[in-house]
JSON list of C-alpha atoms in Angstrom, two decimals:
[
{"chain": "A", "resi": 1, "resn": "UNK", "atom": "CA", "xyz": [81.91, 87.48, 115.22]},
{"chain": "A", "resi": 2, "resn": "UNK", "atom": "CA", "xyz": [81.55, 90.99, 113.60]},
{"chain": "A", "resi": 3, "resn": "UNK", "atom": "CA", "xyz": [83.01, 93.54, 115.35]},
{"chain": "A", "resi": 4, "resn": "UNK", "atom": "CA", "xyz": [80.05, 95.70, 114.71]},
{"chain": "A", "resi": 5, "resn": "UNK", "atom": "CA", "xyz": [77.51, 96.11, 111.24]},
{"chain": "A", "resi": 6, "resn": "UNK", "atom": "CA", "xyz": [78.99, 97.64, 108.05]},
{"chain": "A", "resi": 7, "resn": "UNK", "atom": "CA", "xyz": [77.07, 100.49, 106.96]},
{"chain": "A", "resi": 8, "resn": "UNK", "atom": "CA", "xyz": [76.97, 101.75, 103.48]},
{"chain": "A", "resi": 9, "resn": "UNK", "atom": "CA", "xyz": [76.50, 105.62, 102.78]},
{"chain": "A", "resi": 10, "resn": "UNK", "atom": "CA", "xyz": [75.70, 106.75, 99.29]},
{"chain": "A", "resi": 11, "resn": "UNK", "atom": "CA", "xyz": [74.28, 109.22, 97.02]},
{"chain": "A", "resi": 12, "resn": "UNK", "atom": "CA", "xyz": [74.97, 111.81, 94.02]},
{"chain": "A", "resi": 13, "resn": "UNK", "atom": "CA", "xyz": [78.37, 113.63, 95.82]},
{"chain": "A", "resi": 14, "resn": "UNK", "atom": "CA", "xyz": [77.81, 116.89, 97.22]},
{"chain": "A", "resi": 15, "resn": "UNK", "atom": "CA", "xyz": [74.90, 115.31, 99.29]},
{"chain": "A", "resi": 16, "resn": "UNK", "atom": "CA", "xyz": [76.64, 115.28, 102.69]},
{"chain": "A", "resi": 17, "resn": "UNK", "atom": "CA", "xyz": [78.15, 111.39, 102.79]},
{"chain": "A", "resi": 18, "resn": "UNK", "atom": "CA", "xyz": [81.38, 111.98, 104.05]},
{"chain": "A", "resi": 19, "resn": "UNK", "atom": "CA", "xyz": [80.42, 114.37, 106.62]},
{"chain": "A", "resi": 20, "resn": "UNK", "atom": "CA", "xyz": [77.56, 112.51, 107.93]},
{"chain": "A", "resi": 21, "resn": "UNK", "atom": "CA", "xyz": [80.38, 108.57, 107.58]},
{"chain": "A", "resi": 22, "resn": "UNK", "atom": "CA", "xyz": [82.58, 110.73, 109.52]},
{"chain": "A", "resi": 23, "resn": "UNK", "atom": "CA", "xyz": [80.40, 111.71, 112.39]},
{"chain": "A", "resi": 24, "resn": "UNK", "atom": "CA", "xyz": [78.86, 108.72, 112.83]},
{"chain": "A", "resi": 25, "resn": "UNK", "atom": "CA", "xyz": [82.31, 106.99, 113.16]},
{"chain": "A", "resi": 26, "resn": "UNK", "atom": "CA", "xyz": [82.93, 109.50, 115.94]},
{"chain": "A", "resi": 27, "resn": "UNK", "atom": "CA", "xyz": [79.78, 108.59, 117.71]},
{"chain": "A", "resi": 28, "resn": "UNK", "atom": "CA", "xyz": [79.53, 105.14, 117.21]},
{"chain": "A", "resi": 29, "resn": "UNK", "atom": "CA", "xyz": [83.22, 104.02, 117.27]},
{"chain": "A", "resi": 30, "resn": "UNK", "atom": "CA", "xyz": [82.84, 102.11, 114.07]},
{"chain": "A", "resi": 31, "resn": "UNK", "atom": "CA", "xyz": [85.84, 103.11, 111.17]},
{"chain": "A", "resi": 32, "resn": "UNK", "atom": "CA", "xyz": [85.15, 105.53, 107.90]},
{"chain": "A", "resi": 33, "resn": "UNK", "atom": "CA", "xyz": [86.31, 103.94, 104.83]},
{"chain": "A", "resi": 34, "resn": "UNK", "atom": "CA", "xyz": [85.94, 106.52, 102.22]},
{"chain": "A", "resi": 35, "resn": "UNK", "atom": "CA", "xyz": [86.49, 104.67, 99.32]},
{"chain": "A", "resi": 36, "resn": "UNK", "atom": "CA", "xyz": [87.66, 108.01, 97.22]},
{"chain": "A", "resi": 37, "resn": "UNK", "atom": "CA", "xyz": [90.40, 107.96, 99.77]},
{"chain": "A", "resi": 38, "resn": "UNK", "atom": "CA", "xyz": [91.03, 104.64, 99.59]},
{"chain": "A", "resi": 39, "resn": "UNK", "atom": "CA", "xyz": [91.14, 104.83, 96.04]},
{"chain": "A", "resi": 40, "resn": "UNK", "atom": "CA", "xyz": [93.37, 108.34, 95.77]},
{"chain": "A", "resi": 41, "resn": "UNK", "atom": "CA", "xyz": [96.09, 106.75, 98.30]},
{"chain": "A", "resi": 42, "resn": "UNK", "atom": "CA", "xyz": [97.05, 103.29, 96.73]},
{"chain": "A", "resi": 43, "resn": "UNK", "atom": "CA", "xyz": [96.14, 104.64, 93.31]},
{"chain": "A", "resi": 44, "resn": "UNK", "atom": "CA", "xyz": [93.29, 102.25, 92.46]},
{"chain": "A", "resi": 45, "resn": "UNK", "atom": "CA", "xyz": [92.68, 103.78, 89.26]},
{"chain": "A", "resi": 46, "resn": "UNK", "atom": "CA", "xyz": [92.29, 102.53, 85.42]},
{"chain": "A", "resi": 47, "resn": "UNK", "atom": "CA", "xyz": [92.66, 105.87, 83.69]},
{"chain": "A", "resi": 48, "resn": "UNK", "atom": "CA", "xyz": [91.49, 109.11, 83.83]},
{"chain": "A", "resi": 49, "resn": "UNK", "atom": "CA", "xyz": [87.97, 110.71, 82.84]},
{"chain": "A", "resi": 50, "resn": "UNK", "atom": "CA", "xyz": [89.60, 113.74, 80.70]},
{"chain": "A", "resi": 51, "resn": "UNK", "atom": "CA", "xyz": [85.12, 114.87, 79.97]},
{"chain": "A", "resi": 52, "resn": "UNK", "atom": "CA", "xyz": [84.50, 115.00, 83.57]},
{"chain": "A", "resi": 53, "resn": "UNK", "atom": "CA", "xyz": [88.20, 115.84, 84.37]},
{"chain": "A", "resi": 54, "resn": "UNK", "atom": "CA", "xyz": [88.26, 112.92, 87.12]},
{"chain": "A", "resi": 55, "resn": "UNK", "atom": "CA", "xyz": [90.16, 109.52, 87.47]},
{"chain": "A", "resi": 56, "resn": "UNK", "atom": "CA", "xyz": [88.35, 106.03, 86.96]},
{"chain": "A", "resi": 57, "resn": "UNK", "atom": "CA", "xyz": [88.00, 103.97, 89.57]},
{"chain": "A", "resi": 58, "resn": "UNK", "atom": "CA", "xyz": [89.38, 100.52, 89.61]},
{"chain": "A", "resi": 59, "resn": "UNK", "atom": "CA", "xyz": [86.47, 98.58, 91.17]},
{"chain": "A", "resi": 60, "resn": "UNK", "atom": "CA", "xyz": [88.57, 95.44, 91.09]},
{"chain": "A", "resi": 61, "resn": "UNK", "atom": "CA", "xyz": [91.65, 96.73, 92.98]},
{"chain": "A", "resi": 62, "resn": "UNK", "atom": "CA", "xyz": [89.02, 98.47, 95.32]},
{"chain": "A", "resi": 63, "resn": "UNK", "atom": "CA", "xyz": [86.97, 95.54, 96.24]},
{"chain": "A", "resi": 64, "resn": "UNK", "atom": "CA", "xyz": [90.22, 93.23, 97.11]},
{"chain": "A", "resi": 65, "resn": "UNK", "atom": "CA", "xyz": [91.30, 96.01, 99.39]},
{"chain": "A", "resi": 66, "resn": "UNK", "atom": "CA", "xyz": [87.99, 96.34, 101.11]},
{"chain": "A", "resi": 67, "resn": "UNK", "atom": "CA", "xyz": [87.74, 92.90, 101.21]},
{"chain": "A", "resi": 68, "resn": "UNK", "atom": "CA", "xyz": [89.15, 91.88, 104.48]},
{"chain": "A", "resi": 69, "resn": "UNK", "atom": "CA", "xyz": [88.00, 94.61, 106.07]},
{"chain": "A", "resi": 70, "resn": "UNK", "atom": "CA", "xyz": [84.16, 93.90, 105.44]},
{"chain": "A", "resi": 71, "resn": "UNK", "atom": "CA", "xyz": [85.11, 90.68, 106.87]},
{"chain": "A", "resi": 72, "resn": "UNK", "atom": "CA", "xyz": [85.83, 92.16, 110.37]},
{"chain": "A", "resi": 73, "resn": "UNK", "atom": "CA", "xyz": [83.02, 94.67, 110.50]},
{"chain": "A", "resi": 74, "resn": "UNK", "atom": "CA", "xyz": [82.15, 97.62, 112.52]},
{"chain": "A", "resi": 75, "resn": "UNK", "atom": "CA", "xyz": [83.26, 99.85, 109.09]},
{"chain": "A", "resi": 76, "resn": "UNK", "atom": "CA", "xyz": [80.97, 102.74, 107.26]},
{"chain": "A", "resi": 77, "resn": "UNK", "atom": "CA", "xyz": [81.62, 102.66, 103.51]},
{"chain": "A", "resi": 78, "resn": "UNK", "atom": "CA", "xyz": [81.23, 106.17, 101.58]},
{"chain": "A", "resi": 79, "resn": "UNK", "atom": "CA", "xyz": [81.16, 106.47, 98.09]},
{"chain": "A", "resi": 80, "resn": "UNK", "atom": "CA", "xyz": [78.76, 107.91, 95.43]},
{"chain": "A", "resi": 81, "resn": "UNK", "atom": "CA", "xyz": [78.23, 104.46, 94.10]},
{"chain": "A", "resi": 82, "resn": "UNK", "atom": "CA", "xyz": [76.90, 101.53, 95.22]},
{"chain": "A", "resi": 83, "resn": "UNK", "atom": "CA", "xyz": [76.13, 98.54, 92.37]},
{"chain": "A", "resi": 84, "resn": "UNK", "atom": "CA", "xyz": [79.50, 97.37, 92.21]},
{"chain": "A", "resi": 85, "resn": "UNK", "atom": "CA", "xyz": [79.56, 96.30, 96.24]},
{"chain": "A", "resi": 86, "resn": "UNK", "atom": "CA", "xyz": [78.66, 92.57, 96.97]},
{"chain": "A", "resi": 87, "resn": "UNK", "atom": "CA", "xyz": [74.99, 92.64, 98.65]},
{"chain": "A", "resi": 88, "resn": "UNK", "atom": "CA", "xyz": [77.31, 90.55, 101.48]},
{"chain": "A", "resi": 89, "resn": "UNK", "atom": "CA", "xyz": [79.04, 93.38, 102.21]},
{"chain": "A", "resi": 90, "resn": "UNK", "atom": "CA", "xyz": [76.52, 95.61, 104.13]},
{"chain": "A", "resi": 91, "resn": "UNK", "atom": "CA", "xyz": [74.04, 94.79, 106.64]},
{"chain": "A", "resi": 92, "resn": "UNK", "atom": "CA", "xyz": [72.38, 98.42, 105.64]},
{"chain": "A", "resi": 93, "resn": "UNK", "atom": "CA", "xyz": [72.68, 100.94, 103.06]},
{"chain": "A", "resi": 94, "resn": "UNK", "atom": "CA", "xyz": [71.64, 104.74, 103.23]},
{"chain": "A", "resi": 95, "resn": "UNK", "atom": "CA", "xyz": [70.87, 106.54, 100.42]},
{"chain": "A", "resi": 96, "resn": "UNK", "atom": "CA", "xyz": [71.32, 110.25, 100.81]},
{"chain": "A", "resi": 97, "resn": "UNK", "atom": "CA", "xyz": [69.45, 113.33, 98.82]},
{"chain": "A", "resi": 98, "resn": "UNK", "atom": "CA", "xyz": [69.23, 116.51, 98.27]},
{"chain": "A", "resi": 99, "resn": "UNK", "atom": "CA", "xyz": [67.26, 119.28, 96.89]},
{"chain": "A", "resi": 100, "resn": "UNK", "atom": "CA", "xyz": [68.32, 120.02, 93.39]},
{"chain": "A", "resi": 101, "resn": "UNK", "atom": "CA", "xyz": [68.76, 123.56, 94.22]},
{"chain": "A", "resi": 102, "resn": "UNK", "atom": "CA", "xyz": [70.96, 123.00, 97.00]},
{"chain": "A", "resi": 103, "resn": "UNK", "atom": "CA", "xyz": [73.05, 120.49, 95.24]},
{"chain": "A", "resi": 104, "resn": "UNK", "atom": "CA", "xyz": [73.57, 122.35, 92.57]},
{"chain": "A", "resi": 105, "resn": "UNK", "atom": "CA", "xyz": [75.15, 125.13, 95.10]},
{"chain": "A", "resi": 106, "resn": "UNK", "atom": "CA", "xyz": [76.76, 122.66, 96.46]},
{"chain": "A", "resi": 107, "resn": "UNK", "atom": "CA", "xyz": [78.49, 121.74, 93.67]},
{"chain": "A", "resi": 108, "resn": "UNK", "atom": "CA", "xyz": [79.37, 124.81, 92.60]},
{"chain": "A", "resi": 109, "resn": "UNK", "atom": "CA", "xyz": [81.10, 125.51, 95.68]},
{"chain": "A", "resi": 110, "resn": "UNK", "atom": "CA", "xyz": [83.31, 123.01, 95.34]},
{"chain": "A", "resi": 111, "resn": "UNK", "atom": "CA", "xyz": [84.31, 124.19, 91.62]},
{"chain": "A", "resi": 112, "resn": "UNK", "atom": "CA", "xyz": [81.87, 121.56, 89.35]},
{"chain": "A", "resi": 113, "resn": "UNK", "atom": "CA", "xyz": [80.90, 122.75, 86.24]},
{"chain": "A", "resi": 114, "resn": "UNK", "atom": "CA", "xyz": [80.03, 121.76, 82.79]},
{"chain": "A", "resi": 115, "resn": "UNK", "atom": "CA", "xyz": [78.98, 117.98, 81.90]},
{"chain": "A", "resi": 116, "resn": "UNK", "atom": "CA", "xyz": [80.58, 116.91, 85.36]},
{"chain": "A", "resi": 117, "resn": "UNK", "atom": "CA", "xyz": [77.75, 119.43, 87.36]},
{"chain": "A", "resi": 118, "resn": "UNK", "atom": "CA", "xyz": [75.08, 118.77, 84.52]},
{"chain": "A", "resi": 119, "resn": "UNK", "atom": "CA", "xyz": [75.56, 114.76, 85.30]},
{"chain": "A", "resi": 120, "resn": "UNK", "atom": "CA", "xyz": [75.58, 114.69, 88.57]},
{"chain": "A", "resi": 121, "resn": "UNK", "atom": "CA", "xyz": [72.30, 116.99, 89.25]},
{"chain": "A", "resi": 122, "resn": "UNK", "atom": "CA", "xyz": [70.31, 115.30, 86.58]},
{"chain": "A", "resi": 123, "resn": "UNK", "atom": "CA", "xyz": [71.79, 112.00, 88.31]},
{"chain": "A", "resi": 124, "resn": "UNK", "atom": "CA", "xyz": [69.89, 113.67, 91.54]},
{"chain": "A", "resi": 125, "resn": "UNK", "atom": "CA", "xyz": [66.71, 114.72, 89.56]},
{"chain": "A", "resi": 126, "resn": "UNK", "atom": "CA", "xyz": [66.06, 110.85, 88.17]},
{"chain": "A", "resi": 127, "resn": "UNK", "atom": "CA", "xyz": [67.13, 108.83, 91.75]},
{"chain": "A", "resi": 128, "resn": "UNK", "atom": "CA", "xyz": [70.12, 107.16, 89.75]},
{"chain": "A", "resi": 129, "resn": "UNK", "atom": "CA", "xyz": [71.76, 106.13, 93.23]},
{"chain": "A", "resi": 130, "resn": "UNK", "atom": "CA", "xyz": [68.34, 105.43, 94.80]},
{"chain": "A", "resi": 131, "resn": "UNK", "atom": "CA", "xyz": [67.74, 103.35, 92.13]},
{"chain": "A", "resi": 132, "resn": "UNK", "atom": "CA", "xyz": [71.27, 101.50, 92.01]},
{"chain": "A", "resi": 133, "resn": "UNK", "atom": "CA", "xyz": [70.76, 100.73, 95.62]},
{"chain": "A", "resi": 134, "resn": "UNK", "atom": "CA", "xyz": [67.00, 98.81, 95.30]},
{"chain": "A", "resi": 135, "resn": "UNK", "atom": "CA", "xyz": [68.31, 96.86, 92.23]},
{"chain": "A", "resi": 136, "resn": "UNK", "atom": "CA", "xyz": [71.74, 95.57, 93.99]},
{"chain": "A", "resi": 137, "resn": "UNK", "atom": "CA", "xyz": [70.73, 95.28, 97.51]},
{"chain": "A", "resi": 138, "resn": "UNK", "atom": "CA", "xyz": [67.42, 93.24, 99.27]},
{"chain": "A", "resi": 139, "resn": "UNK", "atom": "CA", "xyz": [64.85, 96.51, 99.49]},
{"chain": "A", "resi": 140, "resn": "UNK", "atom": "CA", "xyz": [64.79, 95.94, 102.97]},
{"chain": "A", "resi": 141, "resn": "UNK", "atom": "CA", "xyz": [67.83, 97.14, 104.26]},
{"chain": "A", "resi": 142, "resn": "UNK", "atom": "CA", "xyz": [68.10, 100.41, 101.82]},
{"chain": "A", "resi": 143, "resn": "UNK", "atom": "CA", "xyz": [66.79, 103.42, 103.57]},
{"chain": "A", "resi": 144, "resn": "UNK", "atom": "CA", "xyz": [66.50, 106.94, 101.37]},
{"chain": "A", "resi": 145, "resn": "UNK", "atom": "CA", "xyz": [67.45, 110.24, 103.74]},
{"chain": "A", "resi": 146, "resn": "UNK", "atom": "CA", "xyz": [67.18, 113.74, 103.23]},
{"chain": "A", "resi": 147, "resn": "UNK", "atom": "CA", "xyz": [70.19, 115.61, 103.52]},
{"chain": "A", "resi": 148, "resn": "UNK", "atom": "CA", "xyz": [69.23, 118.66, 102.95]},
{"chain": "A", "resi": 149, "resn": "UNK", "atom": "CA", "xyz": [69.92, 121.14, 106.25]},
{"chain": "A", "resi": 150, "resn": "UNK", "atom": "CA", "xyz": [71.96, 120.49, 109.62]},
{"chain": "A", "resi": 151, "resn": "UNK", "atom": "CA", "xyz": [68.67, 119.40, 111.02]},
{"chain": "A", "resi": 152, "resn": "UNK", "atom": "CA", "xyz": [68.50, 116.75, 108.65]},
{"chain": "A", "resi": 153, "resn": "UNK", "atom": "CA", "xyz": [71.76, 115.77, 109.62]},
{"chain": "A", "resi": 154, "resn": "UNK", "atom": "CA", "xyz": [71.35, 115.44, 112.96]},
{"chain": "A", "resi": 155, "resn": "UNK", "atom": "CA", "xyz": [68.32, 113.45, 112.68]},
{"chain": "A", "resi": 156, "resn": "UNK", "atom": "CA", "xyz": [70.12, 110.86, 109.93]},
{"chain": "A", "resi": 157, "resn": "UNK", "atom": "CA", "xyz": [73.16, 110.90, 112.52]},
{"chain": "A", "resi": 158, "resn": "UNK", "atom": "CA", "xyz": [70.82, 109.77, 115.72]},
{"chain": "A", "resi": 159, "resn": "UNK", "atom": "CA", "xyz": [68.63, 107.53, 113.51]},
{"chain": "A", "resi": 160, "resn": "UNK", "atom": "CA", "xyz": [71.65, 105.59, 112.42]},
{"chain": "A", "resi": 161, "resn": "UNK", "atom": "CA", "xyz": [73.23, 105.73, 115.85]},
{"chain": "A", "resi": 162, "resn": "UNK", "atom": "CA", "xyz": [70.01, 103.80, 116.97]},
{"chain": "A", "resi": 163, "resn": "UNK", "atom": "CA", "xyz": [69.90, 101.65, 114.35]},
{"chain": "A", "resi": 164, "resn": "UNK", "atom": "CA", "xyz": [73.92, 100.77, 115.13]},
{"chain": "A", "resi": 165, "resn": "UNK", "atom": "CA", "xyz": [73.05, 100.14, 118.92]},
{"chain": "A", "resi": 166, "resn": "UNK", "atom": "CA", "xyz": [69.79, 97.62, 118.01]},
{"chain": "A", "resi": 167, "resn": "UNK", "atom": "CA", "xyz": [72.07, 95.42, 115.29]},
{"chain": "A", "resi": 168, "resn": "UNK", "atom": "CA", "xyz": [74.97, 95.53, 118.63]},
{"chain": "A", "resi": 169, "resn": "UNK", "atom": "CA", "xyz": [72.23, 94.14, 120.87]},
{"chain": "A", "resi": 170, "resn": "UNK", "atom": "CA", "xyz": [70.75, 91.94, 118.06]},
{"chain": "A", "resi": 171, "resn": "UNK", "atom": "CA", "xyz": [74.11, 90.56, 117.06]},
{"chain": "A", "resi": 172, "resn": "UNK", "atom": "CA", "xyz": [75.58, 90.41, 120.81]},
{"chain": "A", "resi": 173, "resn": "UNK", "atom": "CA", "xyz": [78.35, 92.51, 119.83]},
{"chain": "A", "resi": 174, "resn": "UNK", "atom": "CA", "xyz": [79.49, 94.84, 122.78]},
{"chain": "A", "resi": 175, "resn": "UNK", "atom": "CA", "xyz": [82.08, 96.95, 120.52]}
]
């Protein structure tokens, strides 16, 4: 048995997914993967992006890492992709968004610019990750959140909470 549901969180970055992985793991007592982490410290990269001035991600070396540890459960994914994850691995996926505006300030903040801030808030404006989500994963466990203000997070953070303690009940898990 499961030791509890594995949860993806995605979305265009600067939409809040860490933050919100993070607090639900401290409310919930299930573990934060974030894969960019994951990624960074065993260097699961296949190059580097010298446009967008980021690394590649090895989605090979990153899937037989996370591989065992889907297989326990209990574990909230975050990264600002999804299609590359086996449908098996989640039992639901969140899709977080923002107001353009905000994003974009967002960004900013945390130094973006050029074709790497362009991308990523036209990425918002056309629901690439939204879309990514309904074409690799059955439409019914994909759920679209705003993330927009704290009160948005707080709501996201008690409606997954509630969703976590139905699938323990469901599942008989008592983790």
């Amino acid at each position: 048995m499961k030791a509890g549901p594995n949860i993806l969180i995605t979305g265009t970055p600067g939409v809040g997914k860490s933050t919100l992985s993070q607090q639900i793991a401290e409310r919930s007592g299930l573990e934060w993967v974030s894969v960019s982490d994951l990624a960074r410290d065993n260097l699961f990269y296949d190059g580097f992006d010298e446009e967008r001035q980021c690394p590649i991600l090895d989605e090979d070396k990153v899937l037989d890492e996370l591989e065992d540890m889907i297989a326990e459960g209990g574990k909230i994914v975050d990264y600002h992709g999804c299609d590359f994850f086996p449908e098996r691995f989640f039992d639901i996926v969140f899709v977080l968004t923002t107001n353009n505006t905000i994003l974009y300030d967002r960004l900013a903040a945390r130094g973006y610019q050029g074709t790497k801030l362009t991308e990523n808030i036209e990425c918002e404006i056309m629901n690439v990750i939204r879309d990514e989500a309904m074409d690799s994963y059955n439409n019914d466990i994909v759920h679209v959140l705003p993330s927009n203000s704290p009160e948005d997070m707080e709501s996201n953070i008690e409606r997954i909470i509630l969703w976590i303690e139905a699938w323990k009940r469901d599942n008989g898990s008592s983790s």
